[in-house]
Each structure stands twice: as C-alpha cells, then as structure tokens.
Short mmCIF file of C-alpha atoms in Angstrom, two decimals:
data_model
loop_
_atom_site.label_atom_id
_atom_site.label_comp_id
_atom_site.label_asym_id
_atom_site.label_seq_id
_atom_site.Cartn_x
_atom_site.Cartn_y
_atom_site.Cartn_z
CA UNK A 1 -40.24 25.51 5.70
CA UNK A 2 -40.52 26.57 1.88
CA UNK A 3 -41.15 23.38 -0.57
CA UNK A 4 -38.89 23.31 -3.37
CA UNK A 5 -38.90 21.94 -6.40
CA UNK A 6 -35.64 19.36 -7.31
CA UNK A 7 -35.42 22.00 -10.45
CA UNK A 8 -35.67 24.86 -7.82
CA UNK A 9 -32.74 23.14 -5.66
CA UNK A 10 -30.51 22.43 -8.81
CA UNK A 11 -30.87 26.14 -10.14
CA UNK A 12 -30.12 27.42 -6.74
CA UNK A 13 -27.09 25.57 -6.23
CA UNK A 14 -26.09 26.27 -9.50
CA UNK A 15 -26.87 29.89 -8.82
CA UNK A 16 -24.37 29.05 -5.56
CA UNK A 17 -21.84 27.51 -7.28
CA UNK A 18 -21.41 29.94 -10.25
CA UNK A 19 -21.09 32.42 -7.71
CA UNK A 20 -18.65 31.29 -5.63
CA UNK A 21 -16.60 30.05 -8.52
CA UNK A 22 -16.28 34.12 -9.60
CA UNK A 23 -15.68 34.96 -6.55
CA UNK A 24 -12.84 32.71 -6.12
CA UNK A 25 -11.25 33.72 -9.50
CA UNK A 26 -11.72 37.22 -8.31
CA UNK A 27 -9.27 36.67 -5.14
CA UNK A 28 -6.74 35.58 -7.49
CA UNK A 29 -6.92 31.71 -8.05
CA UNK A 30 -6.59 30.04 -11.01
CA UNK A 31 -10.05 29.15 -12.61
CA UNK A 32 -8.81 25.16 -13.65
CA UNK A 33 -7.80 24.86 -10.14
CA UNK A 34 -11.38 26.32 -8.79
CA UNK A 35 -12.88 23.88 -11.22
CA UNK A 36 -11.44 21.26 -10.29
CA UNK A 37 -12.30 21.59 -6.36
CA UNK A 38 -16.12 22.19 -7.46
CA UNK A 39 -16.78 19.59 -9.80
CA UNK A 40 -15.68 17.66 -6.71
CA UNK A 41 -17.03 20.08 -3.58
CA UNK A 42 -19.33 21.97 -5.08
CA UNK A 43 -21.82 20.95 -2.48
CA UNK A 44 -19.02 22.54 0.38
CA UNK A 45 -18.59 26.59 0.28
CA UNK A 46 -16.32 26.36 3.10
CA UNK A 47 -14.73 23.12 1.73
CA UNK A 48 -14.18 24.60 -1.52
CA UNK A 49 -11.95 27.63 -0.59
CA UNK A 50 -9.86 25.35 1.74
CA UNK A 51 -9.17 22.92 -0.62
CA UNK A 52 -8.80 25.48 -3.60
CA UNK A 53 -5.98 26.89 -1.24
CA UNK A 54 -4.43 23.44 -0.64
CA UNK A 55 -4.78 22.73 -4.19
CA UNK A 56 -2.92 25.93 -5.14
CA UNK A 57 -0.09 24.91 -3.31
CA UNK A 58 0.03 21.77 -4.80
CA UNK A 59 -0.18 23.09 -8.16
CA UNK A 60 2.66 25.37 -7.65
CA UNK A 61 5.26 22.79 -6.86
CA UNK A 62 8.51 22.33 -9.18
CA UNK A 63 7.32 18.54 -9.38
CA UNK A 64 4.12 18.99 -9.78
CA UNK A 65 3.60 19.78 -13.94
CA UNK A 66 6.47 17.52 -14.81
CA UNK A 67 5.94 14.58 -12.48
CA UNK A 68 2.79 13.99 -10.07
CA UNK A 69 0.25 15.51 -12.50
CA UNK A 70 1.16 12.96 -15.05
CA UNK A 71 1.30 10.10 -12.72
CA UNK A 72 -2.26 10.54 -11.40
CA UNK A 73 -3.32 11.52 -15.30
CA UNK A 74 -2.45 8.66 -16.96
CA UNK A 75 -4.41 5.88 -14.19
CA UNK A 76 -7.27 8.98 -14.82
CA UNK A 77 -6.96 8.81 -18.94
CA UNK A 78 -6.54 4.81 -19.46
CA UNK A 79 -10.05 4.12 -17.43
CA UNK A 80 -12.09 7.41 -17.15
CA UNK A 81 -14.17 5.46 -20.08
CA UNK A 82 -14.76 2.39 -18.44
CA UNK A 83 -18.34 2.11 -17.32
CA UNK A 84 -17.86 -1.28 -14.96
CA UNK A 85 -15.86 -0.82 -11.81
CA UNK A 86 -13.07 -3.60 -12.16
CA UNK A 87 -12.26 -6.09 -8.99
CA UNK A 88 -8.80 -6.13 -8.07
CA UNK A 89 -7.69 -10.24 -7.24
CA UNK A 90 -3.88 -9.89 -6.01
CA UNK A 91 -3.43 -13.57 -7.30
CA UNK A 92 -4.30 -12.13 -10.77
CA UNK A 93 -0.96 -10.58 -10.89
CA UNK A 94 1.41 -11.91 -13.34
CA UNK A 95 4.40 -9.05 -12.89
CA UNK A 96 5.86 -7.44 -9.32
CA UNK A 97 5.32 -3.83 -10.49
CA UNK A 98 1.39 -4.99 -10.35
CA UNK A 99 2.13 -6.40 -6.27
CA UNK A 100 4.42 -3.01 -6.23
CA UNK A 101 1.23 -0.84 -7.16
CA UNK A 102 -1.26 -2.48 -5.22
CA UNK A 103 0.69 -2.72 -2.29
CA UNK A 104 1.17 0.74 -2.15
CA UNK A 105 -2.06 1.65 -2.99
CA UNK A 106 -3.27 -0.07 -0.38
CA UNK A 107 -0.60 2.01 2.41
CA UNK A 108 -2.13 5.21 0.67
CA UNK A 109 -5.68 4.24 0.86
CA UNK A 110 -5.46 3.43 4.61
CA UNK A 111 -3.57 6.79 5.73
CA UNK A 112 -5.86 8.41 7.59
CA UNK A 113 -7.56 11.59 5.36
CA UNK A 114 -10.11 14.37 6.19
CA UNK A 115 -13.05 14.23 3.82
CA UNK A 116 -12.27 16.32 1.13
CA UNK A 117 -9.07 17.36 1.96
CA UNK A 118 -6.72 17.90 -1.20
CA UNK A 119 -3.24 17.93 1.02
CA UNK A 120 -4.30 14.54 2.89
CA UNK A 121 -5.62 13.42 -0.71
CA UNK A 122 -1.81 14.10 -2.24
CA UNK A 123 -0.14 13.50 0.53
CA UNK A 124 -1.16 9.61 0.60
CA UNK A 125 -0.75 9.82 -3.61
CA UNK A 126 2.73 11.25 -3.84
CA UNK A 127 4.77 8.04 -2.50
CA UNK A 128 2.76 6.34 -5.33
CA UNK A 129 4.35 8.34 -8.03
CA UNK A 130 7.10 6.36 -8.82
CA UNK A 131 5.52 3.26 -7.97
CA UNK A 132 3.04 4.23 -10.77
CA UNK A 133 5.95 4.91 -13.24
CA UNK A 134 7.25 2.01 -13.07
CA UNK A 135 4.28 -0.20 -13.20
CA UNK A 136 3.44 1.71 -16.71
CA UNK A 137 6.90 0.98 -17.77
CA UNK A 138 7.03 -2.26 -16.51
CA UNK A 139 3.28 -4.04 -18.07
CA UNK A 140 0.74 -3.42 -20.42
CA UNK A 141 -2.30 -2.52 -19.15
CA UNK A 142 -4.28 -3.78 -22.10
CA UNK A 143 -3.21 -6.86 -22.01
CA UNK A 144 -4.53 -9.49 -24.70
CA UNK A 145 -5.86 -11.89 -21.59
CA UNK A 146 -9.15 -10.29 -20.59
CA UNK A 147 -9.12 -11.02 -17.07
CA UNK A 148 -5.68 -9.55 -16.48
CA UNK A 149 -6.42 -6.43 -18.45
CA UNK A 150 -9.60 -6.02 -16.13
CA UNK A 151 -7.55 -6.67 -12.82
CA UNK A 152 -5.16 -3.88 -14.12
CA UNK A 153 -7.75 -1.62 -14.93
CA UNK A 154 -9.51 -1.97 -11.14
CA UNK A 155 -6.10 -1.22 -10.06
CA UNK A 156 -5.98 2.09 -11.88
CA UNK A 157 -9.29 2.44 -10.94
CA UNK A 158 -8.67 2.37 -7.08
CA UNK A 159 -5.90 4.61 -7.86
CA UNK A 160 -8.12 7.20 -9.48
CA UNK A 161 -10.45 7.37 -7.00
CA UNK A 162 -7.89 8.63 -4.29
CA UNK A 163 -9.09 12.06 -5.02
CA UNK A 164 -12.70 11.22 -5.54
CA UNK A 165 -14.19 14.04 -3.07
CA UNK A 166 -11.42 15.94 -3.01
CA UNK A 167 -11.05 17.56 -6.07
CA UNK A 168 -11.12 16.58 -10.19
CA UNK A 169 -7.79 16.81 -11.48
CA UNK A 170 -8.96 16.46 -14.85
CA UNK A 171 -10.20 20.10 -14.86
CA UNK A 172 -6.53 21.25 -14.70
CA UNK A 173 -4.14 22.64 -17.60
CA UNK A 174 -1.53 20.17 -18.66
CA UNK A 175 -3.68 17.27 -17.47
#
C-alpha cells in the first residue's frame, strides 16, 4: 500500500471528479444535470453515469420544469438555510394539509429505493407534488408561533432530504 496524505486523497478525487464530469458533458449531457448527480455521487463513477441517465429522463419530462421541479424547490429554498434539523411532532399540526404532507411523506419515505437511485428517488417524490402544493397554499410556513413554524420546517426538511444521495437538484436551471 502507498500512504496518502487526506490533501493527496482530496486532490485525487477532485482530479476524478473533474474528469468524469467532462467526460460526461462530452457524451452529450447537460452540465447542471451532471452537477447535480456529483455534488451528490461524486464518490460513485459508476453511480454517477446511471443516475445522470435517470436524471436526464427526468429532466426531460413535459411536467417536469413547470410542476415537479418547483414542488421539490420551494421545501429546498424555504430551509436550505436552516442550520438545526427540525423534529416533526404530528400533534403539532394545527391544519390537514400539514397531516396531508406528512402522511404522504411518510408513504414516500418507506417505498423501497436503491441507494442513490434518482428514478426510485422521484418516483416516491412525484405523488407528493400536489400534496406539496396544496400544503403551501393551504399554511404559512413561518408562522408567528415558534414551535409550529419549526414543526413545519422539519417537515420540509424530511421532504428535502428525499434526494439526499441521489442527486442535488439545486444545481439545475430553473431551480
């Protein structure tokens, strides 16, 4: 075995990484949707170019710029800033598009998902989409009450993490 510095490990899989990432654009695919798999995979090769395919796909769908991008933003956007991760107490809830949500989220979070997998990652998201609509139309997150704000921030949370692993939307046009 060859020692190696942790400065010698990160410049190497940088080195990797930076690679791959031209290599990818090279075949033809997008460079936000590359991105986006390796901020998430970049620690994957072979992961990487599946889920860059899979996330192609997705990417490509009529519904996708118009209607499950923005769902999954907007949880993203309101709580990317928050530094605590926020407990979600059920009782907490004071409206039914906040039982809606988590009841939901809880269905997608238990379908069963390859490890990261972008099409099991949206697949388990998408039924989620409208439930997330209406729970933005329906409460105000920031709600005056501290403790209810904070239960409806773990809740976006949770659903934020969905594609933890998978891929970082957030590198995307449009998002």
């Amino acid at each position: 075995p060859v020692e190696a510095s942790p400065e010698s490990l990160a410049a190497c899989l940088t080195f990797i990484v930076g690679r791959q990432r031209n290599d990818l654009i090279e075949r033809g695919f997008r460079y936000d949707v590359v991105d986006a798999v390796l901020a998430a995979q970049c620690h994957n090769p072979a992961g990487v170019l599946r889920a860059v395919r899979q996330l192609t796909a997705w990417v490509e769908r009529e519904d996708w710029a118009g209607t499950i991008l923005p769902a999954y933003s907007r949880c993203v956007r309101i709580t990317r800033d928050k530094t605590e991760q926020y407990a979600v107490a059920p009782a907490m809830f004071r409206d039914e598009a906040e039982r809606v949500l988590y009841e939901a989220l809880e269905t997608a979070q238990a379908s069963e998902r390859q490890p990261g997998s972008v099409d099991d990652a949206l697949q388990a998201f998408l039924p989620l989409v409208p439930v997330i609509n209406a729970f933005f139309d329906a409460v105000l997150v920031m709600d005056e009450d501290a403790a209810v704000r904070a239960n409806r921030l773990g809740l976006l949370q949770q659903v934020a993490g969905m594609l933890d692993g998978a891929a970082n939307l957030s590198h995307l046009e449009g998002f």
